[in-house]
N, CA and C atoms as an extended XYZ file, in Angstrom:
396
Properties=species:S:1:pos:R:3:atomname:S:1:resname:S:1:resid:I:1 pbc="F F F"
N        17.679        9.606       -5.508 N   UNK     1
C        17.662        8.859       -4.348 CA  UNK     1
C        16.972        7.905       -3.862 C   UNK     1
N        17.616        7.370       -3.091 N   UNK     2
C        17.321        5.952       -2.363 CA  UNK     2
C        15.954        6.005       -1.198 C   UNK     2
N        14.945        5.252       -0.798 N   UNK     3
C        14.175        5.615       -0.132 CA  UNK     3
C        14.163        4.139        1.014 C   UNK     3
N        13.777        4.167        1.794 N   UNK     4
C        14.079        2.789        3.038 CA  UNK     4
C        12.125        2.896        3.537 C   UNK     4
N        12.183        1.758        3.051 N   UNK     5
C        10.501        2.000        3.988 CA  UNK     5
C        10.504        2.197        6.035 C   UNK     5
N         9.621        2.619        5.995 N   UNK     6
C         9.781        2.450        7.172 CA  UNK     6
C         8.567        1.913        8.021 C   UNK     6
N         8.439        0.664        8.450 N   UNK     7
C         7.720       -0.346        8.869 CA  UNK     7
C         6.690        0.716        9.662 C   UNK     7
N         7.499        1.065       10.932 N   UNK     8
C         6.532        1.115       12.057 CA  UNK     8
C         5.552        2.150       11.447 C   UNK     8
N         5.676        2.917       10.157 N   UNK     9
C         4.990        3.235       10.324 CA  UNK     9
C         4.041        4.049        8.416 C   UNK     9
N         3.920        2.152        8.361 N   UNK    10
C         3.369        2.038        7.234 CA  UNK    10
C         2.728        0.329        7.119 C   UNK    10
N         1.189        0.564        6.518 N   UNK    11
C         0.331       -0.624        6.869 CA  UNK    11
C        -0.121       -1.391        5.323 C   UNK    11
N         0.109       -2.219        4.736 N   UNK    12
C        -1.108       -2.532        3.982 CA  UNK    12
C        -1.980       -3.495        4.730 C   UNK    12
N        -3.723       -2.811        4.767 N   UNK    13
C        -4.524       -3.849        5.808 CA  UNK    13
C        -5.854       -4.399        4.898 C   UNK    13
N        -6.567       -5.077        5.051 N   UNK    14
C        -7.960       -5.142        4.017 CA  UNK    14
C        -8.885       -5.577        5.212 C   UNK    14
N       -10.671       -5.577        4.317 N   UNK    15
C       -11.448       -5.371        5.512 CA  UNK    15
C       -11.441       -6.498        4.123 C   UNK    15
N       -13.346       -7.132        4.871 N   UNK    16
C       -14.424       -7.475        4.472 CA  UNK    16
C       -16.024       -7.418        5.827 C   UNK    16
N       -17.184       -8.302        4.823 N   UNK    17
C       -17.959       -8.230        5.852 CA  UNK    17
C       -18.132       -9.901        6.227 C   UNK    17
N       -17.995      -10.429        7.085 N   UNK    18
C       -18.164      -11.474        7.473 CA  UNK    18
C       -19.927      -12.179        7.845 C   UNK    18
N       -20.504      -12.468        7.840 N   UNK    19
C       -22.128      -13.126        7.435 CA  UNK    19
C       -23.010      -11.890        7.194 C   UNK    19
N       -21.936      -11.008        6.407 N   UNK    20
C       -23.312       -9.836        5.860 CA  UNK    20
C       -23.196       -9.344        6.708 C   UNK    20
N       -23.044       -8.673        8.563 N   UNK    21
C       -22.944       -7.909        8.672 CA  UNK    21
C       -22.070       -7.462        9.503 C   UNK    21
N       -20.737       -7.943       10.079 N   UNK    22
C       -19.551       -7.691       10.381 CA  UNK    22
C       -18.418       -7.439       10.182 C   UNK    22
N       -17.689       -6.677        9.987 N   UNK    23
C       -16.694       -5.971        9.446 CA  UNK    23
C       -15.312       -6.911        9.721 C   UNK    23
N       -14.309       -7.456        8.944 N   UNK    24
C       -13.013       -7.994        9.884 CA  UNK    24
C       -12.499       -7.433        8.822 C   UNK    24
N       -10.998       -7.339       10.148 N   UNK    25
C        -9.366       -6.166        9.240 CA  UNK    25
C        -9.096       -7.328        9.553 C   UNK    25
N        -7.846       -7.278        8.629 N   UNK    26
C        -6.246       -8.075        8.464 CA  UNK    26
C        -5.407       -7.105        7.948 C   UNK    26
N        -4.108       -7.828        8.115 N   UNK    27
C        -3.100       -6.512        7.363 CA  UNK    27
C        -1.920       -7.416        6.799 C   UNK    27
N        -1.535       -7.206        5.914 N   UNK    28
C         0.077       -7.718        5.463 CA  UNK    28
C         1.206       -7.377        5.608 C   UNK    28
N         1.904       -7.968        5.910 N   UNK    29
C         3.458       -7.439        6.111 CA  UNK    29
C         3.515       -7.338        4.819 C   UNK    29
N         5.023       -6.147        4.017 N   UNK    30
C         5.721       -5.636        3.465 CA  UNK    30
C         6.963       -5.787        3.184 C   UNK    30
N         7.708       -7.238        2.855 N   UNK    31
C         8.700       -8.203        2.664 CA  UNK    31
C         9.360       -7.106        1.757 C   UNK    31
N         9.552       -6.495        0.697 N   UNK    32
C        10.413       -5.203       -0.216 CA  UNK    32
C         9.758       -4.403       -0.774 C   UNK    32
N        10.128       -2.834       -0.408 N   UNK    33
C         9.400       -2.227       -0.991 CA  UNK    33
C        10.716       -2.018       -2.002 C   UNK    33
N         9.707       -1.028       -2.703 N   UNK    34
C        10.450       -0.804       -4.417 CA  UNK    34
C         9.412        0.724       -4.969 C   UNK    34
N         9.790        1.601       -5.009 N   UNK    35
C         8.697        2.299       -5.138 CA  UNK    35
C         8.417        2.818       -6.937 C   UNK    35
N         9.108        2.013       -7.664 N   UNK    36
C         8.786        2.016       -9.207 CA  UNK    36
C         7.592        0.628       -8.997 C   UNK    36
N         6.467        1.368       -9.874 N   UNK    37
C         5.152        0.833       -9.410 CA  UNK    37
C         5.218        0.416      -11.381 C   UNK    37
N         4.018       -0.737      -10.990 N   UNK    38
C         3.604       -0.747      -12.456 CA  UNK    38
C         1.632       -0.478      -12.756 C   UNK    38
N         1.241        0.407      -13.536 N   UNK    39
C         0.287        0.818      -12.547 CA  UNK    39
C        -1.527        0.130      -12.788 C   UNK    39
N        -1.609       -0.003      -11.408 N   UNK    40
C        -2.850       -1.108      -11.459 CA  UNK    40
C        -2.828       -2.055      -11.347 C   UNK    40
N        -1.684       -2.958      -11.278 N   UNK    41
C        -1.545       -4.452      -11.561 CA  UNK    41
C        -1.768       -5.157       -9.922 C   UNK    41
N        -2.044       -5.939       -9.235 N   UNK    42
C        -1.912       -6.366       -7.872 CA  UNK    42
C        -1.774       -8.280       -8.179 C   UNK    42
N        -0.988       -8.249       -7.557 N   UNK    43
C        -1.091       -9.832       -7.591 CA  UNK    43
C        -1.192      -10.662       -6.179 C   UNK    43
N        -2.319      -11.188       -6.406 N   UNK    44
C        -2.541      -12.035       -4.695 CA  UNK    44
C        -2.305      -13.586       -5.237 C   UNK    44
N        -1.640      -14.184       -4.262 N   UNK    45
C        -1.532      -15.665       -4.035 CA  UNK    45
C        -0.999      -16.236       -5.548 C   UNK    45
N        -0.302      -15.259       -6.153 N   UNK    46
C         0.250      -15.720       -6.944 CA  UNK    46
C        -1.050      -15.593       -8.814 C   UNK    46
N        -1.573      -14.898       -7.976 N   UNK    47
C        -2.471      -14.856       -9.139 CA  UNK    47
C        -2.793      -12.790       -9.651 C   UNK    47
N        -2.951      -12.396      -10.876 N   UNK    48
C        -2.316      -11.257      -11.120 CA  UNK    48
C        -3.347      -10.220      -11.879 C   UNK    48
N        -4.010       -9.757      -11.198 N   UNK    49
C        -5.051       -8.520      -12.081 CA  UNK    49
C        -4.359       -7.194      -12.274 C   UNK    49
N        -4.751       -6.256      -13.025 N   UNK    50
C        -4.655       -5.057      -13.113 CA  UNK    50
C        -6.224       -4.317      -11.854 C   UNK    50
N        -6.095       -3.706      -11.023 N   UNK    51
C        -6.719       -3.218      -10.238 CA  UNK    51
C        -6.257       -1.409      -10.408 C   UNK    51
N        -7.364       -0.408      -10.223 N   UNK    52
C        -7.379        0.724       -9.617 CA  UNK    52
C        -7.490        1.282       -8.403 C   UNK    52
N        -6.517        2.002       -8.148 N   UNK    53
C        -5.752        2.373       -6.764 CA  UNK    53
C        -6.125        3.674       -6.608 C   UNK    53
N        -6.681        4.580       -5.845 N   UNK    54
C        -7.269        5.860       -5.702 CA  UNK    54
C        -6.021        6.602       -4.547 C   UNK    54
N        -5.191        7.021       -5.063 N   UNK    55
C        -3.459        7.084       -4.805 CA  UNK    55
C        -3.564        8.809       -4.021 C   UNK    55
N        -2.815        8.848       -2.707 N   UNK    56
C        -2.406       10.002       -2.602 CA  UNK    56
C        -1.080       10.350       -2.044 C   UNK    56
N        -0.382       11.148       -3.315 N   UNK    57
C         0.884       11.850       -2.184 CA  UNK    57
C         0.500       12.625       -0.970 C   UNK    57
N         1.249       12.009       -0.191 N   UNK    58
C         1.683       13.147        1.524 CA  UNK    58
C         2.527       13.896        1.466 C   UNK    58
N         3.109       14.196        0.756 N   UNK    59
C         4.399       15.068        0.440 CA  UNK    59
C         6.036       14.360        1.099 C   UNK    59
N         6.773       15.352        1.004 N   UNK    60
C         8.093       15.030        1.911 CA  UNK    60
C         8.019       16.396        2.471 C   UNK    60
N         8.582       16.234        3.566 N   UNK    61
C         9.168       16.173        4.629 CA  UNK    61
C        10.616       16.119        5.788 C   UNK    61
N        11.539       16.882        6.395 N   UNK    62
C        12.741       16.783        6.584 CA  UNK    62
C        12.006       15.506        7.813 C   UNK    62
N        13.336       15.209        8.099 N   UNK    63
C        13.235       13.934        8.993 CA  UNK    63
C        14.300       14.731       10.173 C   UNK    63
N        13.978       13.715       11.493 N   UNK    64
C        14.912       14.505       12.369 CA  UNK    64
C        16.016       13.601       12.262 C   UNK    64
N        16.549       13.153       11.457 N   UNK    65
C        18.099       12.585       11.429 CA  UNK    65
C        18.677       13.153        9.978 C   UNK    65
N        17.981       13.946        9.328 N   UNK    66
C        18.944       14.611        8.531 CA  UNK    66
C        18.555       14.900        7.603 C   UNK    66
N        17.357       13.251        7.435 N   UNK    67
C        17.124       13.374        5.658 CA  UNK    67
C        16.275       13.937        5.414 C   UNK    67
N        14.762       12.667        4.396 N   UNK    68
C        13.377       13.207        4.494 CA  UNK    68
C        12.842       12.037        4.819 C   UNK    68
N        11.404       12.469        5.272 N   UNK    69
C        10.787       11.402        4.914 CA  UNK    69
C         9.316       11.879        3.595 C   UNK    69
N         9.172       10.721        3.309 N   UNK    70
C         7.617       11.053        2.373 CA  UNK    70
C         6.677       10.293        2.760 C   UNK    70
N         5.192       10.526        2.449 N   UNK    71
C         4.582        9.380        2.350 CA  UNK    71
C         3.775        9.218        1.523 C   UNK    71
N         2.504        8.098        1.131 N   UNK    72
C         1.541        8.144        0.486 CA  UNK    72
C         0.172        6.676        0.886 C   UNK    72
N        -0.597        7.087       -0.040 N   UNK    73
C        -1.107        6.518        0.172 CA  UNK    73
C        -2.551        6.046       -0.468 C   UNK    73
N        -2.893        4.504       -0.418 N   UNK    74
C        -3.977        4.166       -1.154 CA  UNK    74
C        -5.101        3.467       -1.241 C   UNK    74
N        -5.694        3.948       -1.983 N   UNK    75
C        -7.041        2.806       -1.060 CA  UNK    75
C        -8.016        1.602       -2.844 C   UNK    75
N        -7.970        0.563       -2.735 N   UNK    76
C        -9.318       -0.256       -3.807 CA  UNK    76
C       -10.238       -0.907       -3.384 C   UNK    76
N       -11.522       -1.502       -3.996 N   UNK    77
C       -12.102       -2.484       -4.000 CA  UNK    77
C       -12.103       -3.497       -4.665 C   UNK    77
N       -11.313       -5.026       -4.436 N   UNK    78
C       -11.100       -6.165       -5.531 CA  UNK    78
C       -12.416       -7.057       -5.463 C   UNK    78
N       -12.227       -7.763       -6.052 N   UNK    79
C       -13.526       -8.981       -5.816 CA  UNK    79
C       -12.800      -10.536       -5.634 C   UNK    79
N       -12.922      -10.984       -4.159 N   UNK    80
C       -11.669      -11.925       -4.166 CA  UNK    80
C       -12.251      -12.852       -5.092 C   UNK    80
N       -12.598      -13.614       -5.958 N   UNK    81
C       -12.796      -14.074       -6.803 CA  UNK    81
C       -11.940      -14.213       -7.892 C   UNK    81
N       -11.674      -13.051       -8.523 N   UNK    82
C       -10.858      -12.755       -9.355 CA  UNK    82
C        -9.265      -13.477       -9.031 C   UNK    82
N        -8.764      -13.403       -7.893 N   UNK    83
C        -8.207      -13.993       -6.940 CA  UNK    83
C        -7.564      -15.661       -6.720 C   UNK    83
N        -8.855      -15.537       -7.479 N   UNK    84
C        -8.987      -17.373       -6.507 CA  UNK    84
C        -8.632      -17.683       -5.176 C   UNK    84
N        -9.708      -16.464       -4.874 N   UNK    85
C       -10.221      -16.819       -3.614 CA  UNK    85
C       -11.990      -17.153       -3.402 C   UNK    85
N       -12.096      -17.782       -3.280 N   UNK    86
C       -13.320      -18.820       -4.004 CA  UNK    86
C       -14.093      -19.319       -2.327 C   UNK    86
N       -12.744      -19.816       -1.745 N   UNK    87
C       -13.911      -20.767       -0.703 CA  UNK    87
C       -15.381      -19.620       -0.037 C   UNK    87
N       -15.881      -20.030        0.512 N   UNK    88
C       -17.701      -19.768        1.033 CA  UNK    88
C       -18.174      -20.326        1.566 C   UNK    88
N       -19.268      -19.698        2.026 N   UNK    89
C       -20.257      -21.130        2.755 CA  UNK    89
C       -21.386      -20.073        2.546 C   UNK    89
N       -22.794      -20.939        1.979 N   UNK    90
C       -24.330      -19.821        2.077 CA  UNK    90
C       -24.678      -20.395        2.960 C   UNK    90
N       -25.378      -19.055        3.623 N   UNK    91
C       -25.754      -18.636        4.958 CA  UNK    91
C       -27.451      -18.944        4.913 C   UNK    91
N       -28.122      -20.159        5.769 N   UNK    92
C       -30.067      -20.270        6.282 CA  UNK    92
C       -30.562      -19.117        5.364 C   UNK    92
N       -30.064      -18.206        6.330 N   UNK    93
C       -30.694      -16.763        5.967 CA  UNK    93
C       -30.376      -16.202        4.756 C   UNK    93
N       -29.598      -16.521        4.225 N   UNK    94
C       -29.448      -15.995        2.347 CA  UNK    94
C       -27.877      -15.709        3.225 C   UNK    94
N       -27.088      -15.354        1.498 N   UNK    95
C       -26.028      -14.645        1.349 CA  UNK    95
C       -24.613      -15.112        1.731 C   UNK    95
N       -23.814      -15.175        2.300 N   UNK    96
C       -22.459      -16.072        1.894 CA  UNK    96
C       -21.808      -15.220        3.400 C   UNK    96
N       -20.677      -16.263        3.713 N   UNK    97
C       -20.462      -16.341        4.939 CA  UNK    97
C       -18.918      -15.029        5.176 C   UNK    97
N       -18.485      -15.183        3.598 N   UNK    98
C       -17.436      -14.252        3.718 CA  UNK    98
C       -17.320      -13.757        2.162 C   UNK    98
N       -18.260      -11.911        2.099 N   UNK    99
C       -17.868      -10.856        0.919 CA  UNK    99
C       -17.474      -11.276       -0.071 C   UNK    99
N       -17.305      -10.612       -1.308 N   UNK   100
C       -16.159      -11.344       -2.348 CA  UNK   100
C       -16.420       -9.840       -2.821 C   UNK   100
N       -16.379       -8.873       -2.342 N   UNK   101
C       -15.679       -7.529       -1.466 CA  UNK   101
C       -14.593       -7.332       -0.871 C   UNK   101
N       -13.343       -7.075       -1.112 N   UNK   102
C       -12.238       -6.763       -0.161 CA  UNK   102
C       -11.900       -5.314       -0.639 C   UNK   102
N       -12.272       -4.597        0.213 N   UNK   103
C       -11.128       -3.099        0.553 CA  UNK   103
C        -9.792       -3.486        1.432 C   UNK   103
N        -8.957       -3.008        0.059 N   UNK   104
C        -7.791       -2.671        0.497 CA  UNK   104
C        -7.011       -1.493        0.849 C   UNK   104
N        -6.325       -1.075        1.934 N   UNK   105
C        -5.867        0.437        1.904 CA  UNK   105
C        -4.127        0.021        2.387 C   UNK   105
N        -3.630        1.308        1.856 N   UNK   106
C        -1.997        1.010        1.757 CA  UNK   106
C        -1.159        2.337        2.057 C   UNK   106
N        -0.349        2.527        3.203 N   UNK   107
C        -0.377        3.569        4.485 CA  UNK   107
C         0.616        3.817        4.021 C   UNK   107
N         1.949        3.862        3.663 N   UNK   108
C         3.758        3.929        3.647 CA  UNK   108
C         4.647        4.788        3.764 C   UNK   108
N         5.356        5.025        4.261 N   UNK   109
C         6.098        5.782        4.932 CA  UNK   109
C         7.369        5.661        4.461 C   UNK   109
N         8.022        6.618        3.686 N   UNK   110
C         9.721        6.308        3.153 CA  UNK   110
C        10.336        7.269        3.817 C   UNK   110
N        11.953        7.075        4.305 N   UNK   111
C        12.457        7.897        4.344 CA  UNK   111
C        13.707        7.973        3.801 C   UNK   111
N        14.813        8.625        3.046 N   UNK   112
C        16.071        8.137        2.923 CA  UNK   112
C        17.101        9.069        3.626 C   UNK   112
N        18.220        8.761        3.205 N   UNK   113
C        19.196        8.764        4.189 CA  UNK   113
C        20.317        9.948        4.564 C   UNK   113
N        20.927       10.872        4.835 N   UNK   114
C        20.749       11.488        6.030 CA  UNK   114
C        22.170       11.961        4.766 C   UNK   114
N        22.836       10.973        4.080 N   UNK   115
C        24.012       11.261        3.055 CA  UNK   115
C        23.504       11.885        1.747 C   UNK   115
N        22.872       11.328        1.702 N   UNK   116
C        22.019       11.316        0.039 CA  UNK   116
C        21.238       12.345        0.403 C   UNK   116
N        20.606       12.981        1.344 N   UNK   117
C        19.855       14.073        0.881 CA  UNK   117
C        21.097       15.161        1.448 C   UNK   117
N        22.373       15.186        1.838 N   UNK   118
C        22.990       16.267        2.181 CA  UNK   118
C        23.570       16.429        0.621 C   UNK   118
N        23.763       15.128       -0.178 N   UNK   119
C        24.452       15.237       -1.420 CA  UNK   119
C        23.715       16.014       -2.301 C   UNK   119
N        22.005       15.903       -2.427 N   UNK   120
C        21.501       16.232       -3.407 CA  UNK   120
C        21.047       18.047       -3.251 C   UNK   120
N        21.395       18.041       -1.361 N   UNK   121
C        21.126       19.949       -1.121 CA  UNK   121
C        22.186       20.447       -1.783 C   UNK   121
N        23.470       19.529       -2.019 N   UNK   122
C        24.767       20.501       -2.508 CA  UNK   122
C        24.495       20.451       -3.515 C   UNK   122
N        24.833       19.284       -4.337 N   UNK   123
C        24.730       19.544       -5.875 CA  UNK   123
C        23.095       20.371       -6.386 C   UNK   123
N        22.542       21.153       -5.083 N   UNK   124
C        21.367       21.940       -6.240 CA  UNK   124
C        22.159       22.565       -5.637 C   UNK   124
N        22.880       23.514       -5.114 N   UNK   125
C        23.104       24.644       -4.448 CA  UNK   125
C        24.235       24.924       -5.135 C   UNK   125
N        25.167       23.415       -5.690 N   UNK   126
C        26.064       24.281       -7.121 CA  UNK   126
C        25.318       24.412       -8.507 C   UNK   126
N        24.332       24.196       -8.292 N   UNK   127
C        23.486       24.223       -9.673 CA  UNK   127
C        23.305       25.849       -9.400 C   UNK   127
N        22.553       26.095       -9.040 N   UNK   128
C        22.401       27.211       -8.741 CA  UNK   128
C        23.416       28.650       -9.174 C   UNK   128
N        24.565       27.824       -8.061 N   UNK   129
C        25.922       29.112       -8.256 CA  UNK   129
C        26.039       29.048       -9.657 C   UNK   129
N        26.233       28.078      -10.462 N   UNK   130
C        26.486       27.590      -11.350 CA  UNK   130
C        25.934       28.497      -13.044 C   UNK   130
N        24.189       28.602      -12.121 N   UNK   131
C        23.273       29.598      -12.685 CA  UNK   131
C        23.052       30.824      -13.095 C   UNK   131
N        23.933       31.157      -11.608 N   UNK   132
C        23.579       32.842      -11.214 CA  UNK   132
C        24.480       33.117      -12.038 C   UNK   132
């Protein structure tokens, strides 16, 4: 079945500490969506490193258009130096302007088309009839 990203209900966000006390958040646009994955690899600014994601499959439910909706979430923490993001400034009181630790959170919603969902139901029904 082909799944299409639902950008209104999907997000990739990140956060880090600024001046060691304030949390600063940002987000990334999801340009392409392909649900196959290479376990753990993350590319940022052309630098690819393995990462471990703590992931959760939210499940699949029928959507209002006759297809199905699936949800996934994952999070990890990376060291930005590992990806060549090394700019920083030392603070007078000690510490750095921007933390090296970056928290990454991914929430994805994907939808299947009504046509494909109907075809899968029909195929499953026919298989059950043949098996009976």
